[in-house]
Short mmCIF file of C-alpha atoms in Angstrom, two decimals:
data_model
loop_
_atom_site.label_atom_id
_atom_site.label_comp_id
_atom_site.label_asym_id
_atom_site.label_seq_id
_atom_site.Cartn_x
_atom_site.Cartn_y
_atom_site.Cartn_z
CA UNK N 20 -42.14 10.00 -74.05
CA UNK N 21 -41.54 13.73 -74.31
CA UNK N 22 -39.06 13.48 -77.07
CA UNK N 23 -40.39 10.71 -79.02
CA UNK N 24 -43.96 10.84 -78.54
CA UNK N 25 -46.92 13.94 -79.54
CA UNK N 26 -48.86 12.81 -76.86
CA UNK N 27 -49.58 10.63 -73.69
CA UNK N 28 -49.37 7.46 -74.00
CA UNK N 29 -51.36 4.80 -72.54
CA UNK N 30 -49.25 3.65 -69.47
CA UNK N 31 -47.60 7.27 -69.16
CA UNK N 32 -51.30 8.98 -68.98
CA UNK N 33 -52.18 6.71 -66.17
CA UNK N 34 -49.31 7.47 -64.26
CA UNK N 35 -50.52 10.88 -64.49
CA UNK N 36 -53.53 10.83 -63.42
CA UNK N 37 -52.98 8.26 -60.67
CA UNK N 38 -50.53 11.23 -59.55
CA UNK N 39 -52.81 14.21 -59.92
CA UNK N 40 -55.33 12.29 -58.45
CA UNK N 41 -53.80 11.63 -55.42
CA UNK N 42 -51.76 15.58 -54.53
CA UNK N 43 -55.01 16.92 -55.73
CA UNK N 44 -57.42 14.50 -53.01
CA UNK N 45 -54.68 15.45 -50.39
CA UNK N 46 -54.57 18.93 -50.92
CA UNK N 47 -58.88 18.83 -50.87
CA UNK N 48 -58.42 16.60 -47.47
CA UNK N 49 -56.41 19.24 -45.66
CA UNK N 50 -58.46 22.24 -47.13
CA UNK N 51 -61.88 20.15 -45.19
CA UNK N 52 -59.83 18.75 -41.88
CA UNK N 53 -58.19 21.94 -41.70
CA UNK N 54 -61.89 24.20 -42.25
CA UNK N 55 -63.96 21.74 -40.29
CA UNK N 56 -65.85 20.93 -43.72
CA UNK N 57 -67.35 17.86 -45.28
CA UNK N 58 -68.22 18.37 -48.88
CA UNK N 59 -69.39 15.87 -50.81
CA UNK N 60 -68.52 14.81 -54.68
CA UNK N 61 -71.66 16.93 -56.26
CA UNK N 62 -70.43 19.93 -54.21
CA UNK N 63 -66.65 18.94 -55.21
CA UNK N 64 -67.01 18.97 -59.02
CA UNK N 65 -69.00 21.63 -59.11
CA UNK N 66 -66.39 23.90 -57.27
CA UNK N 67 -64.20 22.72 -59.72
CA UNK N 68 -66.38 23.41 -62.58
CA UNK N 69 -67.35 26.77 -61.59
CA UNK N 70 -63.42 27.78 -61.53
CA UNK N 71 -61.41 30.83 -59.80
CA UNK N 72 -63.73 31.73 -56.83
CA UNK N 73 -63.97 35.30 -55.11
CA UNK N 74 -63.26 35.98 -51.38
CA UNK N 75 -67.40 36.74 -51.33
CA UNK N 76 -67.06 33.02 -52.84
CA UNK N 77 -64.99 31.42 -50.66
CA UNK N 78 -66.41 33.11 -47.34
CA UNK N 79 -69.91 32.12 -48.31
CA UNK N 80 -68.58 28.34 -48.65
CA UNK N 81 -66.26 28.85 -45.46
CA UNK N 82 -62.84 28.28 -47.10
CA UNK N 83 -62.49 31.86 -45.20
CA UNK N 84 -63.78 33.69 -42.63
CA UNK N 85 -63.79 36.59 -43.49
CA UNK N 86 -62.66 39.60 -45.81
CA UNK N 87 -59.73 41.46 -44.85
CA UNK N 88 -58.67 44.53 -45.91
CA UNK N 89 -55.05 44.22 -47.16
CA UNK N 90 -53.52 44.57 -43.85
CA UNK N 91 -55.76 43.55 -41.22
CA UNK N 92 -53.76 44.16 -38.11
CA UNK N 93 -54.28 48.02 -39.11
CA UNK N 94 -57.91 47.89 -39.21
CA UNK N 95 -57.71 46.44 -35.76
CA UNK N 96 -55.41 49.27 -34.30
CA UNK N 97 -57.46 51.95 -35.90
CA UNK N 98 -60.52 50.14 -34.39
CA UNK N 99 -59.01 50.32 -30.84
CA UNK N 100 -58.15 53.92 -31.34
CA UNK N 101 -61.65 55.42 -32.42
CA UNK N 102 -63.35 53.30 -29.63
CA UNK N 103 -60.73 54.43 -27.20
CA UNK N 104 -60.75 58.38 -28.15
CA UNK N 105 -64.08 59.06 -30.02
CA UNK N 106 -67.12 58.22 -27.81
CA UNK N 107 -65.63 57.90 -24.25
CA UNK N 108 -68.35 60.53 -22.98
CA UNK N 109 -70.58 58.06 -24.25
CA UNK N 110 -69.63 54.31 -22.79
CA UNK N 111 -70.72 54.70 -18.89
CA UNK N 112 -68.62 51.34 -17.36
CA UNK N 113 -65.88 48.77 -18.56
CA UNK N 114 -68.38 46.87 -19.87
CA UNK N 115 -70.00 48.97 -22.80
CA UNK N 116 -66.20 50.26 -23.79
CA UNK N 117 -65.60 46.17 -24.32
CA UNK N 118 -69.39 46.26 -26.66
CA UNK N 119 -68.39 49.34 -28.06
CA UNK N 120 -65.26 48.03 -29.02
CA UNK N 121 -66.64 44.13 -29.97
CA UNK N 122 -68.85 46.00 -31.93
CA UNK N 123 -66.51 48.26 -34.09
CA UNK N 124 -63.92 44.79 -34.97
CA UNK N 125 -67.52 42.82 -36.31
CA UNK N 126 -68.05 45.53 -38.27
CA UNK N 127 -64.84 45.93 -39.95
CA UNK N 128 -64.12 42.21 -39.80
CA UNK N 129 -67.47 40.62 -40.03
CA UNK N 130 -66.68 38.19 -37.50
CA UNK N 131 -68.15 37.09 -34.37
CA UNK N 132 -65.40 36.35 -32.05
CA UNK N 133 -64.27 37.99 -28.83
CA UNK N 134 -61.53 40.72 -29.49
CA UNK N 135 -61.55 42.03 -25.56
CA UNK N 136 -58.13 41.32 -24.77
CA UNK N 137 -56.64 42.92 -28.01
CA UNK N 138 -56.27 46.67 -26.57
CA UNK N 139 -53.18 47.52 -28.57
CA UNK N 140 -53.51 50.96 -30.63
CA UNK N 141 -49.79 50.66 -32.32
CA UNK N 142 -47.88 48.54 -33.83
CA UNK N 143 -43.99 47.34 -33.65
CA UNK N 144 -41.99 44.61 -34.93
CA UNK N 145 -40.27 42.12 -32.79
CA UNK N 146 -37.11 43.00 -34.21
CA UNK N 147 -37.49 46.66 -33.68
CA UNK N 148 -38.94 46.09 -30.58
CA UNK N 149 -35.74 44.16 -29.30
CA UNK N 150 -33.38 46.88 -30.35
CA UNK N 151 -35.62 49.26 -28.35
CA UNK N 152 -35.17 47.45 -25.33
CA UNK N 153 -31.46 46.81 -26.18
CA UNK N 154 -30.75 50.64 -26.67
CA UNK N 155 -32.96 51.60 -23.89
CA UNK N 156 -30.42 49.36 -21.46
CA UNK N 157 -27.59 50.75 -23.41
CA UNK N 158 -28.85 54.37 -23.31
CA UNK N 159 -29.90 54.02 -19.17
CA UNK N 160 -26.12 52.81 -18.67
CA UNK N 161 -24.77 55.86 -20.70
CA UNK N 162 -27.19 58.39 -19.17
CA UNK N 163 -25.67 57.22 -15.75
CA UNK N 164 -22.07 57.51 -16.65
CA UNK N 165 -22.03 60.91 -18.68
CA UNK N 166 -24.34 62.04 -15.79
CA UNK N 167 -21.46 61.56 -13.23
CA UNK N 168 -18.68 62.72 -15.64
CA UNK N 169 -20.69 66.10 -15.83
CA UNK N 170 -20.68 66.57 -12.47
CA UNK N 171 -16.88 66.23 -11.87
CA UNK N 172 -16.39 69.62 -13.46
CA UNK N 173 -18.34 72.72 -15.46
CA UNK N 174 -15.90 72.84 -18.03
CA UNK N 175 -16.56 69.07 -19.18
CA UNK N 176 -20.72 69.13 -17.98
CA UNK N 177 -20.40 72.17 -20.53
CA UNK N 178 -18.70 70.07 -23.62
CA UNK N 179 -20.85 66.88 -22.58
CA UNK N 180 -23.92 68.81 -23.06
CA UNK N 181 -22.55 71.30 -26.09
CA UNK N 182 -22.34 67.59 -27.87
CA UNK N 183 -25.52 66.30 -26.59
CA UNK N 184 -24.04 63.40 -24.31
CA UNK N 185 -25.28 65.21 -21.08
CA UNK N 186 -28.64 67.13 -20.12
CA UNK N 187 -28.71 70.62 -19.68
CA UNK N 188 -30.25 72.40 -16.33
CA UNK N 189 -33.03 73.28 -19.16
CA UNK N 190 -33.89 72.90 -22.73
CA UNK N 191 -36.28 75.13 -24.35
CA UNK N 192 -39.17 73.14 -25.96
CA UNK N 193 -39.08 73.18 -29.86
CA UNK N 194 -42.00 75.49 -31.22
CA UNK N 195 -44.89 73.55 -32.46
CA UNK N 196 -45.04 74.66 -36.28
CA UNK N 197 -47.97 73.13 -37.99
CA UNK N 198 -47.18 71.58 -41.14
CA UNK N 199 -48.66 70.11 -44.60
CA UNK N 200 -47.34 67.01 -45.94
CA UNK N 201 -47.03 66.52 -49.87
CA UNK N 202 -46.41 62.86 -50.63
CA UNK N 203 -45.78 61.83 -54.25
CA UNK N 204 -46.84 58.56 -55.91
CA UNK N 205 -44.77 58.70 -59.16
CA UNK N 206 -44.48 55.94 -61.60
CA UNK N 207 -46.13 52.64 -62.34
CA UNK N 208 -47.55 51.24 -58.69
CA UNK N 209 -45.92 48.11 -57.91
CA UNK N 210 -45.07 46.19 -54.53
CA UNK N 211 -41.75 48.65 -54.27
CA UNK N 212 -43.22 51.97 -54.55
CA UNK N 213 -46.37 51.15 -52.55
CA UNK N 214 -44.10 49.88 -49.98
CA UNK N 215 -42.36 53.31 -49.73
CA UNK N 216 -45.73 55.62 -49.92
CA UNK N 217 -46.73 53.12 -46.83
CA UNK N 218 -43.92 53.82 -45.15
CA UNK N 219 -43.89 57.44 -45.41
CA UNK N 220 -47.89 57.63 -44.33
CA UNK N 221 -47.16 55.77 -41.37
CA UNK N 222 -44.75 58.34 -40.31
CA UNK N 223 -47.11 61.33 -41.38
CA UNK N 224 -50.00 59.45 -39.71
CA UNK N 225 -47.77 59.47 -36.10
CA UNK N 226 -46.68 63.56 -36.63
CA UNK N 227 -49.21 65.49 -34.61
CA UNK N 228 -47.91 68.67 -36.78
CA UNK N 229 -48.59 67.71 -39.79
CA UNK N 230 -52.81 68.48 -40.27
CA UNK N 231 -53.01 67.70 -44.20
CA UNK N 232 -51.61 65.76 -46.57
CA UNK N 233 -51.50 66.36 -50.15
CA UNK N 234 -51.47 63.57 -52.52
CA UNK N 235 -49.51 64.14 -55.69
CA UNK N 236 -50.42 61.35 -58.14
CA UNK N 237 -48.58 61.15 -61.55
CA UNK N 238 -49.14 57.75 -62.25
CA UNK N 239 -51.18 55.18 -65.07
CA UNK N 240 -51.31 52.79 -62.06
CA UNK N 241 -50.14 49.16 -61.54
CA UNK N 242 -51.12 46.79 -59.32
CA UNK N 243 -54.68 46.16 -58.13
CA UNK N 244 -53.20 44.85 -54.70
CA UNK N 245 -50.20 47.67 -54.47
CA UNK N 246 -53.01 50.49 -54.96
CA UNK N 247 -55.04 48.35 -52.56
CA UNK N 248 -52.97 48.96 -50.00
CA UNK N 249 -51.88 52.21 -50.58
CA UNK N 250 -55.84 52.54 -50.28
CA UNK N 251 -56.63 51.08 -46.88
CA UNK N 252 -53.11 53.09 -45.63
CA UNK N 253 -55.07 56.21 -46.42
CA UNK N 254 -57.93 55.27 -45.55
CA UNK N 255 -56.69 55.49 -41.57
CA UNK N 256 -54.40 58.20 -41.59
CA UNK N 257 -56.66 60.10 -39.27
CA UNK N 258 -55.65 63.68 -41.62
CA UNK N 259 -57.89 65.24 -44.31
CA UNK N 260 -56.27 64.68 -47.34
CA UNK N 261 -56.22 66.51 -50.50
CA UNK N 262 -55.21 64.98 -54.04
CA UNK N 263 -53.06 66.74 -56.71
CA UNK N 264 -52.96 64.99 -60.37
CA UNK N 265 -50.01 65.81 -62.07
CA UNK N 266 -49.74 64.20 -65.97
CA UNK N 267 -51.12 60.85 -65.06
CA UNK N 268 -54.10 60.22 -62.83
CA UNK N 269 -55.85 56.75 -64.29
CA UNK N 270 -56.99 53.74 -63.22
CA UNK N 271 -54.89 52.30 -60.40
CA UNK N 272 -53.70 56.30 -60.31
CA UNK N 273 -57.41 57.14 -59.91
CA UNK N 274 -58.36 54.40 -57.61
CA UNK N 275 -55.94 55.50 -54.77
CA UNK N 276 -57.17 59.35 -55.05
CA UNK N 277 -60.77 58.49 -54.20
CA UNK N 278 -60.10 59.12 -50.41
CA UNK N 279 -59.66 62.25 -51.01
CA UNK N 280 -62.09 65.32 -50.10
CA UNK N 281 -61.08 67.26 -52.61
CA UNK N 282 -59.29 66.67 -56.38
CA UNK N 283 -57.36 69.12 -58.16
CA UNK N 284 -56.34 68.13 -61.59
CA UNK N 285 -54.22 70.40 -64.56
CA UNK N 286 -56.53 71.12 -67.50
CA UNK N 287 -54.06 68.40 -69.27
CA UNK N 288 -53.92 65.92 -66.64
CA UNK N 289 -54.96 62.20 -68.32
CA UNK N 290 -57.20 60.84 -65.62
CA UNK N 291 -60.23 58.39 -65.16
CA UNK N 292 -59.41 54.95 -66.90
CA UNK N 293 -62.13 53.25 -64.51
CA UNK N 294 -61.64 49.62 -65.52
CA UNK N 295 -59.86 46.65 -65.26
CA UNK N 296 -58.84 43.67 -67.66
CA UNK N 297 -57.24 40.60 -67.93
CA UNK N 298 -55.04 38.99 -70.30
CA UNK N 299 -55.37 35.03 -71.34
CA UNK N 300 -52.09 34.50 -73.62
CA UNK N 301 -53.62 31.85 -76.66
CA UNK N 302 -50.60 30.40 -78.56
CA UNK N 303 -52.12 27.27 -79.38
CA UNK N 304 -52.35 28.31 -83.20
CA UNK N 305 -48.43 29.40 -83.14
CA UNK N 306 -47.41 26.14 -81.24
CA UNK N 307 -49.88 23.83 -83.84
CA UNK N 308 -48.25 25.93 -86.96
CA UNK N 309 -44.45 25.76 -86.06
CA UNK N 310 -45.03 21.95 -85.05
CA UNK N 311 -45.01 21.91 -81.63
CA UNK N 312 -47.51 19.73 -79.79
CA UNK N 313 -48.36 19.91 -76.14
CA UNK N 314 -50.72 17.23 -74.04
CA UNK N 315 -51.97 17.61 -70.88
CA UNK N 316 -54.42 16.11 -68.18
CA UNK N 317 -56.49 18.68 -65.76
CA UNK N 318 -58.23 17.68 -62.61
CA UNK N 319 -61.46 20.04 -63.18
CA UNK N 320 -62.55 22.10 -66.23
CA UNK N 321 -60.29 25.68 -65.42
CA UNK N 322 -57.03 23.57 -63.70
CA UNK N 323 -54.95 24.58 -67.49
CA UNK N 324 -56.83 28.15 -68.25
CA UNK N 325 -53.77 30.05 -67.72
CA UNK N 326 -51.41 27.19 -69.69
CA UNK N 327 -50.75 29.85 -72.86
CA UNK N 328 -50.56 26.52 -75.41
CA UNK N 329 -54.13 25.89 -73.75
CA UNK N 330 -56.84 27.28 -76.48
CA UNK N 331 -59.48 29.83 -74.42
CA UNK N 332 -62.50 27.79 -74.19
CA UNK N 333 -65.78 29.62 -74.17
CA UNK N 334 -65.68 28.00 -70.22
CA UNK N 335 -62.07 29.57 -69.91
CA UNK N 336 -63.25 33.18 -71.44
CA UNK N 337 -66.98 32.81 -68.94
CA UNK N 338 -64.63 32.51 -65.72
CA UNK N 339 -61.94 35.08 -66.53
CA UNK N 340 -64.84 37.63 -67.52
CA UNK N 341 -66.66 36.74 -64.05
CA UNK N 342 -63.58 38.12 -62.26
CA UNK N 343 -63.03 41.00 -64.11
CA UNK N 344 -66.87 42.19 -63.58
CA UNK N 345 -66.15 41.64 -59.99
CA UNK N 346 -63.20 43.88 -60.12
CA UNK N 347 -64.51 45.89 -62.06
CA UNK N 348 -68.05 46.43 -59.90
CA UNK N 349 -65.48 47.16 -56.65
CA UNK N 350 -63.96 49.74 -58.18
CA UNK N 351 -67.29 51.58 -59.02
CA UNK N 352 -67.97 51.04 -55.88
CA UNK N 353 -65.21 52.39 -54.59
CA UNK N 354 -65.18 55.76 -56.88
CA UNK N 355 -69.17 56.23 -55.85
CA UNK N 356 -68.52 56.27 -52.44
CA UNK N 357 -65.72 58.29 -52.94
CA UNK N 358 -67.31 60.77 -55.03
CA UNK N 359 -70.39 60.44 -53.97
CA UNK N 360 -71.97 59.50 -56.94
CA UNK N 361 -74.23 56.58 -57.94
CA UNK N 362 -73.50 53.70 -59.21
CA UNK N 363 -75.29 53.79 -62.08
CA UNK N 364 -73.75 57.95 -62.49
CA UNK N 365 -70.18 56.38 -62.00
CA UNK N 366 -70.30 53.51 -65.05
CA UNK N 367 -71.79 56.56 -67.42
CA UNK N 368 -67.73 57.98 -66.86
CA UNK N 369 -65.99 54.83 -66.09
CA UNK N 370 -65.70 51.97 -69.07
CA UNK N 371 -62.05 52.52 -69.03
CA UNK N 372 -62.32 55.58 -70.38
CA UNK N 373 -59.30 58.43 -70.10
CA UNK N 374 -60.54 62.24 -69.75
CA UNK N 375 -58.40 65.17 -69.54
CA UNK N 376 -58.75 67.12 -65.99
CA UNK N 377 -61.05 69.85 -67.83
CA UNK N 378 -63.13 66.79 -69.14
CA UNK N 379 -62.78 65.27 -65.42
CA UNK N 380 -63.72 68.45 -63.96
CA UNK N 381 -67.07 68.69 -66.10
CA UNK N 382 -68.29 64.77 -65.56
CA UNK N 383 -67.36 65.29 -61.71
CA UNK N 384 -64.36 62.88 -61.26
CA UNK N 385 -62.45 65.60 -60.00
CA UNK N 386 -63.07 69.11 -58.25
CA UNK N 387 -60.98 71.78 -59.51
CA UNK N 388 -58.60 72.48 -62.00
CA UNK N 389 -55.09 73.67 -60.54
CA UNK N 390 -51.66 72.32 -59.89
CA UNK N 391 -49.68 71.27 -56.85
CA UNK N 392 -49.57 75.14 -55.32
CA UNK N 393 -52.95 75.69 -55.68
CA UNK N 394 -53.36 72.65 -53.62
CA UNK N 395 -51.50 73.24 -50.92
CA UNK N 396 -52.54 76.41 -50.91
CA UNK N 397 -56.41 75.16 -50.43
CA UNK N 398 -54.81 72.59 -47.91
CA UNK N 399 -53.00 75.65 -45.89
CA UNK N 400 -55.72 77.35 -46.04
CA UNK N 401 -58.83 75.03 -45.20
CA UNK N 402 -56.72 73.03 -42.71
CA UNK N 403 -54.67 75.05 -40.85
CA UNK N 404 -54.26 78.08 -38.48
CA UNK N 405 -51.06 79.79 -38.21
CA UNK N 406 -49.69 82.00 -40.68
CA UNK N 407 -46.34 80.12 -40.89
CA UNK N 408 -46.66 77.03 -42.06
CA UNK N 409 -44.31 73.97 -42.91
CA UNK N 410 -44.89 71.67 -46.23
CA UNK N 411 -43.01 68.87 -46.11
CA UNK N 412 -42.37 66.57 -48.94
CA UNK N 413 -42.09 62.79 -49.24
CA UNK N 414 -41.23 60.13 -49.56
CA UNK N 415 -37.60 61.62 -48.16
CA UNK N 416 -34.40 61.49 -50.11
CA UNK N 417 -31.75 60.23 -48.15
CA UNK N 418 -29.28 62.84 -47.64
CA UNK N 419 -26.32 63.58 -45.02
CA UNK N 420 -28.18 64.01 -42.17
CA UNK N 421 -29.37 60.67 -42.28
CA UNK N 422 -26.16 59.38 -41.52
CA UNK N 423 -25.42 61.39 -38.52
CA UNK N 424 -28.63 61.03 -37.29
CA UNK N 425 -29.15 57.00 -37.34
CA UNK N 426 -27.95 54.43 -34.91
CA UNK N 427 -24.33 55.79 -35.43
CA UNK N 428 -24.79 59.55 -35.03
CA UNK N 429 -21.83 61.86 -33.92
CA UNK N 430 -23.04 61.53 -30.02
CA UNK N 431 -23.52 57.51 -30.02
CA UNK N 432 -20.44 56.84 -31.68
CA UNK N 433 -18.65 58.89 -29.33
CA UNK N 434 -20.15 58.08 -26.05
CA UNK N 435 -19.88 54.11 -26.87
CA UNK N 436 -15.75 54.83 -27.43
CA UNK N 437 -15.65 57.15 -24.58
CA UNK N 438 -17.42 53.70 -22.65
CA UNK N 439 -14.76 51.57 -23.96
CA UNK N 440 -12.07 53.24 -21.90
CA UNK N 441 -13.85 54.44 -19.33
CA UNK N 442 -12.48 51.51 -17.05
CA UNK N 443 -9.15 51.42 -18.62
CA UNK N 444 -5.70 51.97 -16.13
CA UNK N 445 -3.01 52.72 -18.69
CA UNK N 446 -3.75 56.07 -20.61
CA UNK N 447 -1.48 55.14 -23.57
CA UNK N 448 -3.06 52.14 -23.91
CA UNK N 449 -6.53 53.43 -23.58
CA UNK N 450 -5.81 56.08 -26.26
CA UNK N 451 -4.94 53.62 -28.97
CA UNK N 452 -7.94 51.30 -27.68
CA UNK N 453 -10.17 54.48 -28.42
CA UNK N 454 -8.94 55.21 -31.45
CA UNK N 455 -8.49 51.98 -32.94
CA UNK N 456 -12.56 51.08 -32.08
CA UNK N 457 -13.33 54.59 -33.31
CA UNK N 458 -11.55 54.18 -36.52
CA UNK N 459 -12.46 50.11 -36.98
CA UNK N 460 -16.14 48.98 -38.51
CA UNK N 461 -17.70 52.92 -37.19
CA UNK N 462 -16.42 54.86 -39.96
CA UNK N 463 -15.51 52.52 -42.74
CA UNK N 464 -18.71 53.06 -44.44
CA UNK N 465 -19.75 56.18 -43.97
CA UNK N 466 -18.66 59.93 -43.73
CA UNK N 467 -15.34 60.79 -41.55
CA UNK N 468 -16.24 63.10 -39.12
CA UNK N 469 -13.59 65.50 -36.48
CA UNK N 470 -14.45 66.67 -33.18
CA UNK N 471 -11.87 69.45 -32.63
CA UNK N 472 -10.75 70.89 -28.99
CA UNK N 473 -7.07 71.34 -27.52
CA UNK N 474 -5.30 68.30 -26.17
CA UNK N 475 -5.78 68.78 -22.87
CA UNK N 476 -9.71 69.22 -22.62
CA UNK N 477 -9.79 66.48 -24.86
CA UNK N 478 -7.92 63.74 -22.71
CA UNK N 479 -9.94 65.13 -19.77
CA UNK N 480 -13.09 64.42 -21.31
CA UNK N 481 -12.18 60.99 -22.70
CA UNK N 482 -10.30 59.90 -19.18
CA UNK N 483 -13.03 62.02 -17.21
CA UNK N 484 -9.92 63.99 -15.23
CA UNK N 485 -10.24 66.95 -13.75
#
């Protein structure tokens, strides 16, 4: 029928609705078994009719439980932490740290369930944490071996430990330098940069040194759910944190910088853009005037509103303008509480309007007008104690030290040859072995290092002679 008819026919339109029919009354069946819900067909068709719902939607119907922030299993860490470290003076037994703590997860969560045996304040992955416990066995077995090798002579405990594969009788502990942490969001924010600002705040949020970070922004924004979760990232970084525009501050730009306590902006910065919009692609007219004809058959009045040879219905254009007001309402909400600002204050600036950072500065969408050094300057300053302090910027290049520094640093790669001979009778033979394992796979990839010493110190540290 496709190539020779313009529409369904008769037997062919029965098929497909038979079809639809019966995927779209199994996928309904699971959705009720699976939710413990009985709905009847009044309450069916007019889910259907009504069209995309909202997570306020679908929790009030219980197709959800509850509203998570983008990455829940944070919110549940963080809520561990501040029950665990904030108001300990204040919970007298077990008991009222477990309320405390029940109390803190139903407020973020908004559920009523018993969180008591969840005490975990970090996080690791299961494939991280089984090369932890591998290296930790690997690391034990080393520590033992390079720990007797060091004591067969000074000479070698003195090139063991010069190399770092021995301890020293006493290591000097590094000076605690307080530092400021700049970390840039630049470009467009999609699932690939947000992923790498993430990344980078997790690491800032577990350095006890750094006590600010500054956020430089130069982007339009992106992605509602990508700035979303940049969002909620900062939200628990447990640091003040202080925002820097650069040329581009708006919308999804502007969103993430409303954690901030204070927003510097350049006189020129583009900023604001408070709005959202969506896009419903109508080429029914193009389709109709170069001949081509489309049919179709919907279960429920929105199942073929994104279908671009689908004409926007006044129904279509109702439910897509529904979800952008409720986008758009969260984001005011967002930059009010933020800014501390009304509601009502924050839609007189928003609109999707753009304002320059002197314009910003005036309507109160941003604090001062400066650029990056004047912000860490105010961060240093405000945030900090010591006259010498460290600013750090991320997210890191990768650079050389990264390769001597990773799972195959100098040390490791040394120690795990020196291992591989370490039971070997022949010393020829155990050479070659060395060498061969050294040279095979360890180095192929990456930077050749040397190691240089005379021949004789250097046999008596691989074969652990005298």
């Amino acid at each position: 029928n496709m190539f020779t008819e313009d529409k369904y026919s008769k037997p062919h339109l029965e098929a497909v609705k038979s079809m639809t029919a019966s995927l779209n009354n199994t996928i309904f069946s699971c959705i009720e078994k699976s939710r413990d819900l009985t709905f009847d067909s009044v309450m069916r068709k007019s889910m259907f009719d009504y069209g995309s719902l909202s997570a306020a939607n679908g929790a009030d119907l219980g197709l959800i439980d509850a509203m998570f922030p983008v990455d829940p299993l944070l919110s549940l860490l963080h809520a561990n932490k501040e029950v665990a470290a904030g108001d300990k003076e204040k919970v007298e037994d077990g008991k009222d740290l477990i309320k405390a703590k029940k109390a803190k997860l139903e407020e973020i969560f908004g559920l009523n369930k018993s969180f008591d045996k969840f005490v975990a304040t970090e996080q690791v992955s299961l494939v991280k944490y089984h090369e932890m416990m591998k290296k930790k066995a690997k690391l034990e077995e080393r520590r033992k071996y390079f720990t007797k090798l060091a004591e067969s002579s000074t000479a070698t405990s003195l090139i063991l430990s010069t190399i770092g594969l021995a301890p020293r009788e006493a290591k000097l502990l590094p000076s605690k330098v307080e530092k400021v942490a700049v970390v840039t969001v630049d470009g467009s924010i999609g699932s690939s940069l947000s992923y790498e600002i993430i990344e980078s705040l997790r690491k800032i949020r577990t350095d006890d040194d750094v006590k600010c970070l500054v956020l430089r922004v130069n982007s339009p924004g992106g992605s509602v759910t990508s700035s979303e979760a940049i969002l909620e990232e900062l939200k628990i970084l447990e640091k003040p944190i202080i925002c820097s525009m650069s040329n581009y501050a708006a919308s999804g730009g502007y969103y993430i910088s409303t954690s901030c306590e204070k927003m510097f902006a350049n006189p020129t910065t583009i900023t604001g853009s408070i709005g959202v919009f969506g896009i419903k692609l109508d080429a029914s007219k193009w389709a109709k005037d170069y001949g081509i004809r489309t049919d179709y058959y919907p279960h429920g009045s929105h199942a073929a509103s994104l279908n671009p040879l689908v004409p926007l219905t006044p129904r279509t254009k109702g439910n897509i303008t529904r979800l952008i007001a409720g986008h758009y309402d969260y984001f005011k909400n967002i930059v009010a509480n933020g800014r501390s600002m009304s509601v009502d204050e924050v839609e007189q600036v928003a609109q999707g309007r753009v304002w320059t950072g002197e314009q910003a500065k005036e309507v109160g969408l941003v604090d001062r007008l400066g650029g990056l050094d004047r912000a860490v300057s105010y961060a240093k300053s405000t945030h900090t104690k010591s006259e010498s302090v460290d600013v750090e910027y991320w997210p890191r290049k990768k650079g050389f030290w990264d390769f001597i520094s990773g799972k195959e640093s100098i040390a490791g790669i040394i120690s795990e040859a020196v291992a591989l001979v370490k039971n070997s009778s022949d010393e020829t033979d155990s050479i070659v072995h060395l060498f061969n394992e050294m040279s095979e796979l360890k180095f192929a990839e990456r930077p050749h290092f040397m190691l240089t010493m005379d021949e004789k110190t250097a046999l008596d540290l691989i074969l652990g002679r005298e």
